[in-house]
Each structure stands twice: as structure tokens, then as C-alpha cells.
JSON list of C-alpha atoms in Angstrom, two decimals:
[
{"chain": "A", "resi": 1320, "resn": "MET", "atom": "CA", "xyz": [0.64, -22.22, 6.74]},
{"chain": "A", "resi": 1321, "resn": "THR", "atom": "CA", "xyz": [-1.62, -23.05, 3.82]},
{"chain": "A", "resi": 1322, "resn": "GLU", "atom": "CA", "xyz": [-0.55, -22.71, 0.14]},
{"chain": "A", "resi": 1323, "resn": "HIS", "atom": "CA", "xyz": [-3.00, -19.83, -0.09]},
{"chain": "A", "resi": 1324, "resn": "THR", "atom": "CA", "xyz": [-1.44, -17.99, 2.76]},
{"chain": "A", "resi": 1325, "resn": "LYS", "atom": "CA", "xyz": [1.99, -18.29, 1.09]},
{"chain": "A", "resi": 1326, "resn": "GLN", "atom": "CA", "xyz": [0.68, -16.86, -1.89]},
{"chain": "A", "resi": 1327, "resn": "LEU", "atom": "CA", "xyz": [-0.86, -13.84, -0.21]},
{"chain": "A", "resi": 1328, "resn": "SER", "atom": "CA", "xyz": [2.50, -13.19, 1.65]},
{"chain": "A", "resi": 1329, "resn": "ASP", "atom": "CA", "xyz": [4.25, -13.30, -1.56]},
{"chain": "A", "resi": 1330, "resn": "GLN", "atom": "CA", "xyz": [1.64, -10.83, -2.97]},
{"chain": "A", "resi": 1331, "resn": "LEU", "atom": "CA", "xyz": [1.96, -8.61, 0.00]},
{"chain": "A", "resi": 1332, "resn": "TYR", "atom": "CA", "xyz": [5.77, -8.61, -0.33]},
{"chain": "A", "resi": 1333, "resn": "TRP", "atom": "CA", "xyz": [5.82, -7.91, -3.86]},
{"chain": "A", "resi": 1334, "resn": "GLY", "atom": "CA", "xyz": [3.18, -5.15, -3.43]},
{"chain": "A", "resi": 1335, "resn": "ILE", "atom": "CA", "xyz": [5.42, -3.41, -0.82]},
{"chain": "A", "resi": 1336, "resn": "ALA", "atom": "CA", "xyz": [8.63, -3.98, -3.01]},
{"chain": "A", "resi": 1337, "resn": "SER", "atom": "CA", "xyz": [6.79, -1.83, -5.73]},
{"chain": "A", "resi": 1338, "resn": "LEU", "atom": "CA", "xyz": [6.76, 1.33, -3.51]},
{"chain": "A", "resi": 1339, "resn": "LYS", "atom": "CA", "xyz": [9.54, 3.89, -3.54]},
{"chain": "A", "resi": 1340, "resn": "GLY", "atom": "CA", "xyz": [12.24, 3.20, -0.94]},
{"chain": "A", "resi": 1341, "resn": "TRP", "atom": "CA", "xyz": [10.61, -0.06, 0.20]},
{"chain": "A", "resi": 1342, "resn": "ASP", "atom": "CA", "xyz": [11.99, -1.76, -2.75]},
{"chain": "A", "resi": 1343, "resn": "GLU", "atom": "CA", "xyz": [15.54, -0.82, -1.71]},
{"chain": "A", "resi": 1344, "resn": "ALA", "atom": "CA", "xyz": [14.90, -1.88, 1.90]},
{"chain": "A", "resi": 1345, "resn": "LEU", "atom": "CA", "xyz": [13.49, -5.32, 0.88]},
{"chain": "A", "resi": 1346, "resn": "GLY", "atom": "CA", "xyz": [16.45, -5.77, -1.50]},
{"chain": "A", "resi": 1347, "resn": "THR", "atom": "CA", "xyz": [19.04, -4.79, 1.18]},
{"chain": "A", "resi": 1348, "resn": "ALA", "atom": "CA", "xyz": [17.31, -6.91, 3.92]},
{"chain": "A", "resi": 1349, "resn": "HIS", "atom": "CA", "xyz": [17.19, -9.95, 1.54]},
{"chain": "A", "resi": 1350, "resn": "GLY", "atom": "CA", "xyz": [20.90, -9.52, 0.44]},
{"chain": "A", "resi": 1351, "resn": "TRP", "atom": "CA", "xyz": [22.33, -8.93, 3.94]},
{"chain": "A", "resi": 1352, "resn": "ARG", "atom": "CA", "xyz": [20.15, -11.22, 6.11]},
{"chain": "A", "resi": 1353, "resn": "GLY", "atom": "CA", "xyz": [20.78, -11.04, 9.83]},
{"chain": "A", "resi": 1354, "resn": "PRO", "atom": "CA", "xyz": [19.23, -8.11, 11.87]},
{"chain": "A", "resi": 1355, "resn": "ARG", "atom": "CA", "xyz": [18.20, -6.02, 8.78]},
{"chain": "A", "resi": 1356, "resn": "ALA", "atom": "CA", "xyz": [16.27, -8.96, 7.28]},
{"chain": "A", "resi": 1357, "resn": "GLN", "atom": "CA", "xyz": [14.77, -9.59, 10.65]},
{"chain": "A", "resi": 1358, "resn": "SER", "atom": "CA", "xyz": [13.38, -6.09, 11.00]},
{"chain": "A", "resi": 1359, "resn": "VAL", "atom": "CA", "xyz": [11.96, -5.95, 7.67]},
{"chain": "A", "resi": 1360, "resn": "GLY", "atom": "CA", "xyz": [10.61, -9.46, 7.95]},
{"chain": "A", "resi": 1361, "resn": "ARG", "atom": "CA", "xyz": [8.90, -8.64, 11.44]},
{"chain": "A", "resi": 1362, "resn": "LEU", "atom": "CA", "xyz": [7.40, -5.66, 9.70]},
{"chain": "A", "resi": 1363, "resn": "ILE", "atom": "CA", "xyz": [5.88, -7.68, 6.81]},
{"chain": "A", "resi": 1364, "resn": "SER", "atom": "CA", "xyz": [4.75, -10.48, 9.12]},
{"chain": "A", "resi": 1365, "resn": "GLY", "atom": "CA", "xyz": [3.06, -7.97, 11.30]},
{"chain": "A", "resi": 1366, "resn": "ILE", "atom": "CA", "xyz": [1.17, -6.39, 8.45]},
{"chain": "A", "resi": 1367, "resn": "LEU", "atom": "CA", "xyz": [0.13, -9.79, 7.28]},
{"chain": "A", "resi": 1368, "resn": "VAL", "atom": "CA", "xyz": [-1.23, -10.82, 10.54]},
{"chain": "A", "resi": 1369, "resn": "ALA", "atom": "CA", "xyz": [-2.82, -7.46, 11.17]},
{"chain": "A", "resi": 1370, "resn": "GLY", "atom": "CA", "xyz": [-4.64, -7.41, 7.97]},
{"chain": "A", "resi": 1371, "resn": "GLY", "atom": "CA", "xyz": [-5.55, -11.00, 8.07]},
{"chain": "A", "resi": 1372, "resn": "GLU", "atom": "CA", "xyz": [-3.49, -13.90, 6.65]},
{"chain": "A", "resi": 1373, "resn": "ASP", "atom": "CA", "xyz": [-6.20, -15.28, 4.65]},
{"chain": "A", "resi": 1374, "resn": "ARG", "atom": "CA", "xyz": [-7.23, -11.87, 3.15]},
{"chain": "A", "resi": 1375, "resn": "ALA", "atom": "CA", "xyz": [-5.85, -10.07, 0.17]},
{"chain": "A", "resi": 1376, "resn": "PRO", "atom": "CA", "xyz": [-5.30, -6.26, 0.27]},
{"chain": "A", "resi": 1377, "resn": "ILE", "atom": "CA", "xyz": [-7.16, -3.97, -2.09]},
{"chain": "A", "resi": 1378, "resn": "ALA", "atom": "CA", "xyz": [-4.39, -1.37, -2.35]},
{"chain": "A", "resi": 1379, "resn": "MET", "atom": "CA", "xyz": [-1.39, 0.02, -0.79]},
{"chain": "A", "resi": 1380, "resn": "THR", "atom": "CA", "xyz": [0.65, 3.09, -0.51]},
{"chain": "A", "resi": 1381, "resn": "GLY", "atom": "CA", "xyz": [3.86, 4.36, 1.15]},
{"chain": "A", "resi": 1382, "resn": "GLN", "atom": "CA", "xyz": [7.29, 5.60, 0.97]},
{"chain": "A", "resi": 1383, "resn": "LEU", "atom": "CA", "xyz": [10.53, 5.00, 2.74]},
{"chain": "A", "resi": 1384, "resn": "ASP", "atom": "CA", "xyz": [13.41, 7.61, 2.71]},
{"chain": "A", "resi": 1385, "resn": "ASP", "atom": "CA", "xyz": [17.10, 6.90, 2.50]},
{"chain": "A", "resi": 1386, "resn": "ASN", "atom": "CA", "xyz": [17.37, 6.61, 6.17]},
{"chain": "A", "resi": 1387, "resn": "GLY", "atom": "CA", "xyz": [14.72, 3.70, 6.21]},
{"chain": "A", "resi": 1388, "resn": "THR", "atom": "CA", "xyz": [12.10, 5.83, 7.74]},
{"chain": "A", "resi": 1389, "resn": "GLY", "atom": "CA", "xyz": [8.76, 6.01, 6.46]},
{"chain": "A", "resi": 1390, "resn": "THR", "atom": "CA", "xyz": [5.03, 4.70, 6.36]},
{"chain": "A", "resi": 1391, "resn": "LEU", "atom": "CA", "xyz": [3.04, 2.26, 4.61]},
{"chain": "A", "resi": 1392, "resn": "ALA", "atom": "CA", "xyz": [-0.76, 1.86, 4.39]},
{"chain": "A", "resi": 1393, "resn": "VAL", "atom": "CA", "xyz": [-2.49, -1.25, 3.26]},
{"chain": "A", "resi": 1394, "resn": "LEU", "atom": "CA", "xyz": [-6.19, -1.10, 2.60]},
{"chain": "A", "resi": 1395, "resn": "TYR", "atom": "CA", "xyz": [-8.33, -4.24, 3.22]},
{"chain": "A", "resi": 1396, "resn": "PRO", "atom": "CA", "xyz": [-12.13, -4.39, 2.66]},
{"chain": "A", "resi": 1397, "resn": "ASP", "atom": "CA", "xyz": [-12.95, -3.28, 6.27]},
{"chain": "A", "resi": 1398, "resn": "VAL", "atom": "CA", "xyz": [-9.66, -1.92, 7.79]},
{"chain": "A", "resi": 1399, "resn": "ILE", "atom": "CA", "xyz": [-6.53, -0.02, 7.00]},
{"chain": "A", "resi": 1400, "resn": "VAL", "atom": "CA", "xyz": [-3.26, -1.25, 8.38]},
{"chain": "A", "resi": 1401, "resn": "ILE", "atom": "CA", "xyz": [-0.86, 1.53, 8.90]},
{"chain": "A", "resi": 1402, "resn": "ALA", "atom": "CA", "xyz": [2.87, 0.68, 9.40]},
{"chain": "A", "resi": 1403, "resn": "THR", "atom": "CA", "xyz": [5.47, 3.25, 10.53]},
{"chain": "A", "resi": 1404, "resn": "ALA", "atom": "CA", "xyz": [9.13, 2.26, 10.24]},
{"chain": "A", "resi": 1405, "resn": "ALA", "atom": "CA", "xyz": [12.12, 4.29, 11.73]},
{"chain": "A", "resi": 1406, "resn": "THR", "atom": "CA", "xyz": [15.54, 3.40, 10.42]},
{"chain": "A", "resi": 1407, "resn": "ILE", "atom": "CA", "xyz": [14.25, -0.08, 9.28]},
{"chain": "A", "resi": 1408, "resn": "LEU", "atom": "CA", "xyz": [17.76, -1.40, 8.15]},
{"chain": "A", "resi": 1409, "resn": "ALA", "atom": "CA", "xyz": [19.60, -0.35, 11.19]},
{"chain": "A", "resi": 1410, "resn": "SER", "atom": "CA", "xyz": [20.37, -2.40, 14.17]},
{"chain": "A", "resi": 1411, "resn": "ASN", "atom": "CA", "xyz": [18.18, -0.17, 16.30]},
{"chain": "A", "resi": 1412, "resn": "ALA", "atom": "CA", "xyz": [15.31, -0.39, 13.88]},
{"chain": "A", "resi": 1413, "resn": "SER", "atom": "CA", "xyz": [11.72, 0.11, 15.15]},
{"chain": "A", "resi": 1414, "resn": "SER", "atom": "CA", "xyz": [8.34, -0.28, 13.78]},
{"chain": "A", "resi": 1415, "resn": "ASP", "atom": "CA", "xyz": [4.79, 0.28, 14.78]},
{"chain": "A", "resi": 1416, "resn": "ILE", "atom": "CA", "xyz": [1.62, -1.35, 13.21]},
{"chain": "A", "resi": 1417, "resn": "SER", "atom": "CA", "xyz": [-1.88, -0.21, 13.76]},
{"chain": "A", "resi": 1418, "resn": "VAL", "atom": "CA", "xyz": [-5.09, -1.60, 12.45]},
{"chain": "A", "resi": 1419, "resn": "ARG", "atom": "CA", "xyz": [-7.81, 1.17, 12.01]},
{"chain": "A", "resi": 1420, "resn": "PRO", "atom": "CA", "xyz": [-11.42, 0.48, 10.95]},
{"chain": "A", "resi": 1421, "resn": "LEU", "atom": "CA", "xyz": [-12.70, 2.14, 7.84]},
{"chain": "A", "resi": 1422, "resn": "SER", "atom": "CA", "xyz": [-14.93, 4.17, 10.29]},
{"chain": "A", "resi": 1423, "resn": "ALA", "atom": "CA", "xyz": [-11.84, 6.12, 11.20]},
{"chain": "A", "resi": 1424, "resn": "VAL", "atom": "CA", "xyz": [-11.90, 7.61, 7.80]},
{"chain": "A", "resi": 1425, "resn": "THR", "atom": "CA", "xyz": [-13.20, 11.19, 8.00]},
{"chain": "A", "resi": 1426, "resn": "SER", "atom": "CA", "xyz": [-12.81, 12.53, 4.66]},
{"chain": "A", "resi": 1427, "resn": "LEU", "atom": "CA", "xyz": [-12.15, 11.31, 1.07]},
{"chain": "A", "resi": 1428, "resn": "GLY", "atom": "CA", "xyz": [-10.56, 13.30, -1.87]},
{"chain": "A", "resi": 1429, "resn": "VAL", "atom": "CA", "xyz": [-10.13, 12.64, -5.41]},
{"chain": "A", "resi": 1430, "resn": "LYS", "atom": "CA", "xyz": [-7.76, 14.28, -7.84]},
{"chain": "A", "resi": 1431, "resn": "ALA", "atom": "CA", "xyz": [-7.60, 13.40, -11.59]},
{"chain": "A", "resi": 1432, "resn": "PHE", "atom": "CA", "xyz": [-4.37, 13.96, -13.41]},
{"chain": "A", "resi": 1433, "resn": "HIS", "atom": "CA", "xyz": [-6.10, 13.77, -16.93]},
{"chain": "A", "resi": 1434, "resn": "ASN", "atom": "CA", "xyz": [-8.85, 15.59, -18.57]},
{"chain": "A", "resi": 1435, "resn": "TYR", "atom": "CA", "xyz": [-11.97, 14.67, -20.43]},
{"chain": "A", "resi": 1436, "resn": "TYR", "atom": "CA", "xyz": [-10.79, 16.30, -23.60]},
{"chain": "A", "resi": 1437, "resn": "ASP", "atom": "CA", "xyz": [-8.04, 13.69, -23.96]},
{"chain": "A", "resi": 1438, "resn": "GLY", "atom": "CA", "xyz": [-10.86, 11.20, -24.65]},
{"chain": "A", "resi": 1439, "resn": "THR", "atom": "CA", "xyz": [-11.54, 7.87, -23.00]},
{"chain": "A", "resi": 1440, "resn": "ASP", "atom": "CA", "xyz": [-11.25, 5.62, -26.07]},
{"chain": "A", "resi": 1441, "resn": "ARG", "atom": "CA", "xyz": [-7.55, 4.82, -25.17]},
{"chain": "A", "resi": 1442, "resn": "TYR", "atom": "CA", "xyz": [-7.41, 5.71, -21.55]},
{"chain": "A", "resi": 1443, "resn": "THR", "atom": "CA", "xyz": [-9.93, 4.83, -19.05]},
{"chain": "A", "resi": 1444, "resn": "ARG", "atom": "CA", "xyz": [-11.11, 7.60, -16.79]},
{"chain": "A", "resi": 1445, "resn": "HIS", "atom": "CA", "xyz": [-9.95, 5.87, -13.54]},
{"chain": "A", "resi": 1446, "resn": "THR", "atom": "CA", "xyz": [-6.33, 6.09, -14.62]},
{"chain": "A", "resi": 1447, "resn": "GLN", "atom": "CA", "xyz": [-4.05, 8.59, -13.10]},
{"chain": "A", "resi": 1448, "resn": "LEU", "atom": "CA", "xyz": [-6.18, 9.35, -9.99]},
{"chain": "A", "resi": 1449, "resn": "GLU", "atom": "CA", "xyz": [-4.93, 10.29, -6.56]},
{"chain": "A", "resi": 1450, "resn": "VAL", "atom": "CA", "xyz": [-7.24, 9.33, -3.57]},
{"chain": "A", "resi": 1451, "resn": "SER", "atom": "CA", "xyz": [-6.71, 11.00, -0.46]},
{"chain": "A", "resi": 1452, "resn": "VAL", "atom": "CA", "xyz": [-8.08, 10.09, 2.98]},
{"chain": "A", "resi": 1453, "resn": "THR", "atom": "CA", "xyz": [-7.72, 11.27, 6.48]},
{"chain": "A", "resi": 1454, "resn": "ILE", "atom": "CA", "xyz": [-7.57, 8.51, 9.18]},
{"chain": "A", "resi": 1455, "resn": "ASP", "atom": "CA", "xyz": [-7.66, 9.64, 12.74]},
{"chain": "A", "resi": 1456, "resn": "GLY", "atom": "CA", "xyz": [-6.36, 12.91, 11.66]},
{"chain": "A", "resi": 1457, "resn": "ASP", "atom": "CA", "xyz": [-3.62, 11.43, 9.49]},
{"chain": "A", "resi": 1458, "resn": "PRO", "atom": "CA", "xyz": [-3.41, 12.00, 5.75]},
{"chain": "A", "resi": 1459, "resn": "VAL", "atom": "CA", "xyz": [-2.92, 8.86, 3.50]},
{"chain": "A", "resi": 1460, "resn": "THR", "atom": "CA", "xyz": [-2.85, 9.19, -0.23]},
{"chain": "A", "resi": 1461, "resn": "PHE", "atom": "CA", "xyz": [-3.22, 6.25, -2.76]},
{"chain": "A", "resi": 1462, "resn": "THR", "atom": "CA", "xyz": [-1.84, 6.99, -6.19]},
{"chain": "A", "resi": 1463, "resn": "GLY", "atom": "CA", "xyz": [-0.84, 4.84, -8.88]},
{"chain": "A", "resi": 1464, "resn": "SER", "atom": "CA", "xyz": [2.81, 3.80, -8.71]},
{"chain": "A", "resi": 1465, "resn": "GLY", "atom": "CA", "xyz": [4.76, 4.58, -11.76]},
{"chain": "A", "resi": 1466, "resn": "TYR", "atom": "CA", "xyz": [7.81, 3.28, -10.07]},
{"chain": "A", "resi": 1467, "resn": "ILE", "atom": "CA", "xyz": [7.23, -0.45, -10.28]},
{"chain": "A", "resi": 1468, "resn": "GLY", "atom": "CA", "xyz": [3.90, -1.63, -11.39]},
{"chain": "A", "resi": 1469, "resn": "ASN", "atom": "CA", "xyz": [1.97, -3.99, -8.99]},
{"chain": "A", "resi": 1470, "resn": "GLU", "atom": "CA", "xyz": [-1.73, -5.20, -8.59]},
{"chain": "A", "resi": 1471, "resn": "PHE", "atom": "CA", "xyz": [-2.06, -3.29, -5.28]},
{"chain": "A", "resi": 1472, "resn": "THR", "atom": "CA", "xyz": [-0.29, -0.05, -6.43]},
{"chain": "A", "resi": 1473, "resn": "ASP", "atom": "CA", "xyz": [-1.49, 0.50, -9.99]},
{"chain": "A", "resi": 1474, "resn": "ASP", "atom": "CA", "xyz": [-4.12, 2.49, -11.25]},
{"chain": "A", "resi": 1475, "resn": "ASN", "atom": "CA", "xyz": [-6.76, -0.28, -10.93]},
{"chain": "A", "resi": 1476, "resn": "ALA", "atom": "CA", "xyz": [-5.84, -0.52, -7.29]},
{"chain": "A", "resi": 1477, "resn": "VAL", "atom": "CA", "xyz": [-6.30, 3.12, -6.75]},
{"chain": "A", "resi": 1478, "resn": "LYS", "atom": "CA", "xyz": [-9.88, 2.92, -8.30]},
{"chain": "A", "resi": 1479, "resn": "ALA", "atom": "CA", "xyz": [-10.69, 0.00, -6.07]},
{"chain": "A", "resi": 1480, "resn": "ALA", "atom": "CA", "xyz": [-9.46, 1.86, -3.09]},
{"chain": "A", "resi": 1481, "resn": "LEU", "atom": "CA", "xyz": [-11.84, 4.72, -4.01]},
{"chain": "A", "resi": 1482, "resn": "ASP", "atom": "CA", "xyz": [-14.60, 2.48, -4.63]},
{"chain": "A", "resi": 1483, "resn": "THR", "atom": "CA", "xyz": [-14.08, 0.74, -1.22]},
{"chain": "A", "resi": 1484, "resn": "LEU", "atom": "CA", "xyz": [-13.69, 3.98, 0.72]},
{"chain": "A", "resi": 1485, "resn": "ARG", "atom": "CA", "xyz": [-16.60, 5.78, -1.03]},
{"chain": "A", "resi": 1486, "resn": "ALA", "atom": "CA", "xyz": [-19.04, 2.82, -0.37]},
{"chain": "A", "resi": 1487, "resn": "HIS", "atom": "CA", "xyz": [-17.97, 2.88, 3.31]},
{"chain": "A", "resi": 1488, "resn": "LEU", "atom": "CA", "xyz": [-18.49, 6.61, 3.69]},
{"chain": "A", "resi": 1489, "resn": "ALA", "atom": "CA", "xyz": [-21.89, 6.38, 1.90]},
{"chain": "A", "resi": 1490, "resn": "ARG", "atom": "CA", "xyz": [-23.11, 4.05, 4.57]}
]
């Protein structure tokens, strides 16, 4: 594993840790080790390999509930990696990872949570956006995480996701 790959795995880890619910699962797995850590570690390794070990994500989104069940979507320049976890911290944890091409995106929606009248001198227009897509019939929504900021979950990442998805749909 190269130094660059290690850095990307760290970036992926901290991006996931910035998402609601996932932060707690990662913290618990790290603190307890054993099967809990293995389930979470396998999921992160699977996402890293699925997206490309030498490629950085553009944006990510997802949520994990108190039972350790939820989803995670990681956008790369040409694919979206979708991970689904079921009771990720339990001994019977399961997860599924799929790689979907951007051609699987069938719709793109944008919602702004600001208005022009607030002005753009202090706030860029691409802040506070929600970008929603449908991928093979499944909805995925990228929104800036006010939970714990990260380069893959902040407003700039949502704007980058919009730019990437819009450019793909325009082809």
C-alpha cells in the first residue's frame, strides 16, 4: 500500500465519520475492536476498493440509525458506490456494496435553502444546497453536513457533486 493510498483511506474514513450515525459506529468499532471493528473495517475497505484505491471521492452522503442500519453513497468522477449496512455493530452484521455507473442516474434535483435577497457578498450561492438523484430507482440526496464538517460532506462537496452529475447528464 502506498503512502497516497493510506492518505485516501484516512480521507474516506474521516468523510464517513462526519455523517450522522456513522461517526458513532466508527468510534464504537475503534474502541471495542473485535467483531465490531471487523464489520466496520470490512465495509470501509470494500468502499475503498470499489471506488478505486487510488481515487479520491468527490462527495458522500448517508446516515446510520441507532441500530447500525443505514446507507452510505460515495460519489466518484464516474461511479457511485452505494453501501448498505444492517446492524453493523452486531455480531451478525451484514453489509452490501454496489458500484453503479453514473449512467444509472436518471434524474437530478436541486433545492436551495437560501434566497437571492440575502445577497451573495457574504454567502456564496452554492451554500445550503440539496442535490438529489435517482439511481436505478433509488433516491440519494447530497446535502451539506452541519453535523461534523468534512471536505466530502460540506457545501463545496455538494456543489462538486452537482457539477459532476449535471455534466454527466448533459452528455
